[in-house]
PDB file of C-alpha atoms in Angstrom:
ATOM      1  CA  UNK A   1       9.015  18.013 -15.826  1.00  0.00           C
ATOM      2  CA  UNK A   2       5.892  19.317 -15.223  1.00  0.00           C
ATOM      3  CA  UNK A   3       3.847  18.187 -12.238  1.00  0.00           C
ATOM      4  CA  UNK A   4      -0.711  17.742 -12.146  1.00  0.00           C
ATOM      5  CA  UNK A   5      -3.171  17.996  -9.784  1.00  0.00           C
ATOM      6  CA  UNK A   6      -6.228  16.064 -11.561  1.00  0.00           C
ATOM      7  CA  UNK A   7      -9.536  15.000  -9.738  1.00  0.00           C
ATOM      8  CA  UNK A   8     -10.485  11.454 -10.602  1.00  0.00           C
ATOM      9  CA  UNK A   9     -13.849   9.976 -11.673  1.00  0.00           C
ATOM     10  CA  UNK A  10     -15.454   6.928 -13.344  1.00  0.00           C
ATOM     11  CA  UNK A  11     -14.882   8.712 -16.960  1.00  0.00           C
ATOM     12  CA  UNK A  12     -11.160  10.055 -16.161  1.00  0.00           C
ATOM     13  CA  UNK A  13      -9.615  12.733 -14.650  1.00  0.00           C
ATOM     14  CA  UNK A  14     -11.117  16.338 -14.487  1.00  0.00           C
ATOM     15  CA  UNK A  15      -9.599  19.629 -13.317  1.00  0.00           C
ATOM     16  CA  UNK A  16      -6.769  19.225 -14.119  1.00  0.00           C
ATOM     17  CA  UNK A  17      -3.974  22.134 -12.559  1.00  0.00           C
ATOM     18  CA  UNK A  18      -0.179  22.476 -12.447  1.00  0.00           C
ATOM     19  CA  UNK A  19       1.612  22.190  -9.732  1.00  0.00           C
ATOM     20  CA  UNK A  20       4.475  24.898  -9.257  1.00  0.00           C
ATOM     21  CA  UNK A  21       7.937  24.417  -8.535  1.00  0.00           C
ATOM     22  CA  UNK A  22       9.013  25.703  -5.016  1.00  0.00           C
ATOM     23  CA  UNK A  23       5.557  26.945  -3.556  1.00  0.00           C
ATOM     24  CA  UNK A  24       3.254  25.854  -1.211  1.00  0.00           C
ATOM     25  CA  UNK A  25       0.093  24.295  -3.471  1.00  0.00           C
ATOM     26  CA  UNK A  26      -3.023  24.678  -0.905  1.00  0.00           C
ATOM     27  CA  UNK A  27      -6.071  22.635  -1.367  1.00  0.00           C
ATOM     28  CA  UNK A  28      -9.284  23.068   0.489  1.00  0.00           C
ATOM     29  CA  UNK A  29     -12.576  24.552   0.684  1.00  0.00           C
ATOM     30  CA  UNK A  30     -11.373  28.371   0.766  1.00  0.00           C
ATOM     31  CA  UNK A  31     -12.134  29.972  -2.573  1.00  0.00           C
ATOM     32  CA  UNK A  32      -9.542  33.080  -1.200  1.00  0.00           C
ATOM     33  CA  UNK A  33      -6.931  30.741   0.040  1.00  0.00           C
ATOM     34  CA  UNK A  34      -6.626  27.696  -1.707  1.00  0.00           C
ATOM     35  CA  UNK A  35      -5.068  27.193  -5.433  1.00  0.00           C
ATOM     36  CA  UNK A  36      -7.095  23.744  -5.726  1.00  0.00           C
ATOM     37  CA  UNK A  37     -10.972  24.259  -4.633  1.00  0.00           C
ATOM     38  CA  UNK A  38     -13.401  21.820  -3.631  1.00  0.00           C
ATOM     39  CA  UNK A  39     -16.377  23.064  -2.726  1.00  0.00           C
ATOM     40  CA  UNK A  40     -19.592  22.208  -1.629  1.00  0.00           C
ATOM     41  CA  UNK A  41     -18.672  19.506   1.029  1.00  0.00           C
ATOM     42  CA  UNK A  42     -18.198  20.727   5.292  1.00  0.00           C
ATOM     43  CA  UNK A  43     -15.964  17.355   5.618  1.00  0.00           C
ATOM     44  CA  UNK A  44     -13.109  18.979   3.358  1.00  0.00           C
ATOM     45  CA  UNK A  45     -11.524  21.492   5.902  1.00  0.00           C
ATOM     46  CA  UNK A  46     -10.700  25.489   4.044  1.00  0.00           C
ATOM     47  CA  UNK A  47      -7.337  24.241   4.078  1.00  0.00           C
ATOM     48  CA  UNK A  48      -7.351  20.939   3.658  1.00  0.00           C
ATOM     49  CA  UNK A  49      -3.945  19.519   2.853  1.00  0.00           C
ATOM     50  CA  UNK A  50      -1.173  21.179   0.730  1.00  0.00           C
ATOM     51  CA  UNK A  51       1.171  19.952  -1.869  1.00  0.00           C
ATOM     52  CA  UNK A  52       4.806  20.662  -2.263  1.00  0.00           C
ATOM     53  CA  UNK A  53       6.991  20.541  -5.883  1.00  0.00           C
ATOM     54  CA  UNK A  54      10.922  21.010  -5.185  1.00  0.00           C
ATOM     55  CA  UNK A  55      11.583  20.054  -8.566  1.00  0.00           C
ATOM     56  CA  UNK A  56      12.571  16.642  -8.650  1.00  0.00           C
ATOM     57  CA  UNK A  57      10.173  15.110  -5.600  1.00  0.00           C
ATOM     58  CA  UNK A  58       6.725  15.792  -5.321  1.00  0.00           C
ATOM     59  CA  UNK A  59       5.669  15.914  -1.044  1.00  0.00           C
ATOM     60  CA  UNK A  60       1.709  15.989   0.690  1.00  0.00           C
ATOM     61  CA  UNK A  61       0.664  17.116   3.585  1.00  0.00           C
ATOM     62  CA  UNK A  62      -2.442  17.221   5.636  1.00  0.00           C
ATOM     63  CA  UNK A  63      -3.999  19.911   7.659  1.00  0.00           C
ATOM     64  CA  UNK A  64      -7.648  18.794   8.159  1.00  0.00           C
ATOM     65  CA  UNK A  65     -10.102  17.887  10.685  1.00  0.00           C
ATOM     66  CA  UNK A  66     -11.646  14.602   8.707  1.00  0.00           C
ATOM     67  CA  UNK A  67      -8.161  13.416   7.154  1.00  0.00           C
ATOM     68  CA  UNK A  68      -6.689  12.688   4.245  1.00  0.00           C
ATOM     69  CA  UNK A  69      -5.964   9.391   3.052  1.00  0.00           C
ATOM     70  CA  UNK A  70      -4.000   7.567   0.455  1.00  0.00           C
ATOM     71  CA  UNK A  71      -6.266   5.471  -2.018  1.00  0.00           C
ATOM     72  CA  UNK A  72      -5.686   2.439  -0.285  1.00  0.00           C
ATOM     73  CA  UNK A  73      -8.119   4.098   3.248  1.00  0.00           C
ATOM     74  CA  UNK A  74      -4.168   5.020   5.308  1.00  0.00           C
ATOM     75  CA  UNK A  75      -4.687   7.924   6.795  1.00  0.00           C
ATOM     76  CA  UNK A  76      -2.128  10.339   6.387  1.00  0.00           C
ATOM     77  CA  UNK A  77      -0.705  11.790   9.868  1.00  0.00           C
ATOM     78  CA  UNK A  78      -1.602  15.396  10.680  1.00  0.00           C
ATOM     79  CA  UNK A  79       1.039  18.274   9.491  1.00  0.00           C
ATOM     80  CA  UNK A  80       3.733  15.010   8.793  1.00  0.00           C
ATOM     81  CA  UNK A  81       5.021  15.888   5.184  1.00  0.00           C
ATOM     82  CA  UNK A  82       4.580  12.585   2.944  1.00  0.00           C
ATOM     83  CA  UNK A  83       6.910  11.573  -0.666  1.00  0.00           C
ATOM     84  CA  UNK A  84       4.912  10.983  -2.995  1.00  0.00           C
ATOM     85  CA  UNK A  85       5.299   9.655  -5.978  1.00  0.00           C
ATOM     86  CA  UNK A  86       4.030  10.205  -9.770  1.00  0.00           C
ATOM     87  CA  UNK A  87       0.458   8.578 -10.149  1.00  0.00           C
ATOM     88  CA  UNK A  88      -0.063   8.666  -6.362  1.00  0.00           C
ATOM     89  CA  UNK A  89      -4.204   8.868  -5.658  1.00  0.00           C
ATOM     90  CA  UNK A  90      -5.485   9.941  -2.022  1.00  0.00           C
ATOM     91  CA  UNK A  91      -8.397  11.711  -1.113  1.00  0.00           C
ATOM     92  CA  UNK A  92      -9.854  13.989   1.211  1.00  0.00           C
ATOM     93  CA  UNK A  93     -12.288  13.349   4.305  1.00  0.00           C
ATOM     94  CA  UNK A  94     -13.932  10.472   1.746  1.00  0.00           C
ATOM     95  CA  UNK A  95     -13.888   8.753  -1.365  1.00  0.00           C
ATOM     96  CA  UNK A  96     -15.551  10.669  -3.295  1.00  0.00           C
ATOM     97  CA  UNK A  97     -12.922  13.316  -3.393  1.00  0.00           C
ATOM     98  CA  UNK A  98     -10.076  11.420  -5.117  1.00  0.00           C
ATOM     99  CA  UNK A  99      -7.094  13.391  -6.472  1.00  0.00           C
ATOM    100  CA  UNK A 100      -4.105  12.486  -8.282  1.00  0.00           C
ATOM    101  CA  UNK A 101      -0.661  13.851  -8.636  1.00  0.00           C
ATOM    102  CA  UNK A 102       1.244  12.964 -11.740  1.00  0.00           C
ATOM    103  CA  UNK A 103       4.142  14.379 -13.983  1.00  0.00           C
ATOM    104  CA  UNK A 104       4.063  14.764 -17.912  1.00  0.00           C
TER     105      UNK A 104
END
């Protein structure tokens, strides 16, 4: 199994990254810190939330300032490590960063 990162827009998904097994997968503003960057925005902390692969279950958790939030606007509790599973969307600080995680 291999696990995605993907960003999501009108016309599909772009930047698209795997997701390796047993590390911490940082996402964020930080271009030295972060594996997944998103720049250009002040609401999307340097690190911003992180991802976790064990192998079999895929795990999310935040570490920002402005939130992250599942698709449907629940915000995700601070440093609380969340399942989540294939085709899960969220997004950080607002809408217009939505990510996916899936498996192919």
């Amino acid at each position: 199994k291999r696990v995605y990162i993907a960003a999501v827009m009108k016309n599909g998904l772009f930047n698209k990254a795997p997701i390796p097994k047993g590390d911490i997968f940082k996402i964020g503003r930080s271009l030295q810190s972060c594996h997944y960057v998103i720049s250009g925005d002040t609401n999307i902390s340097r690190l911003h939330c992180y991802l976790r692969f064990d192998g079999k279950e895929i795990y999310l958790t935040d570490n920002s300032a402005n939130g992250t939030f599942f698709s449907d606007g629940t915000r995700l509790i601070k440093n609380k490590e969340y399942h989540l599973a294939p085709g899960t969307r969220f997004y950080l600080a607002t809408a217009n960063h939505m990510l996916v995680v899936n498996m192919e």
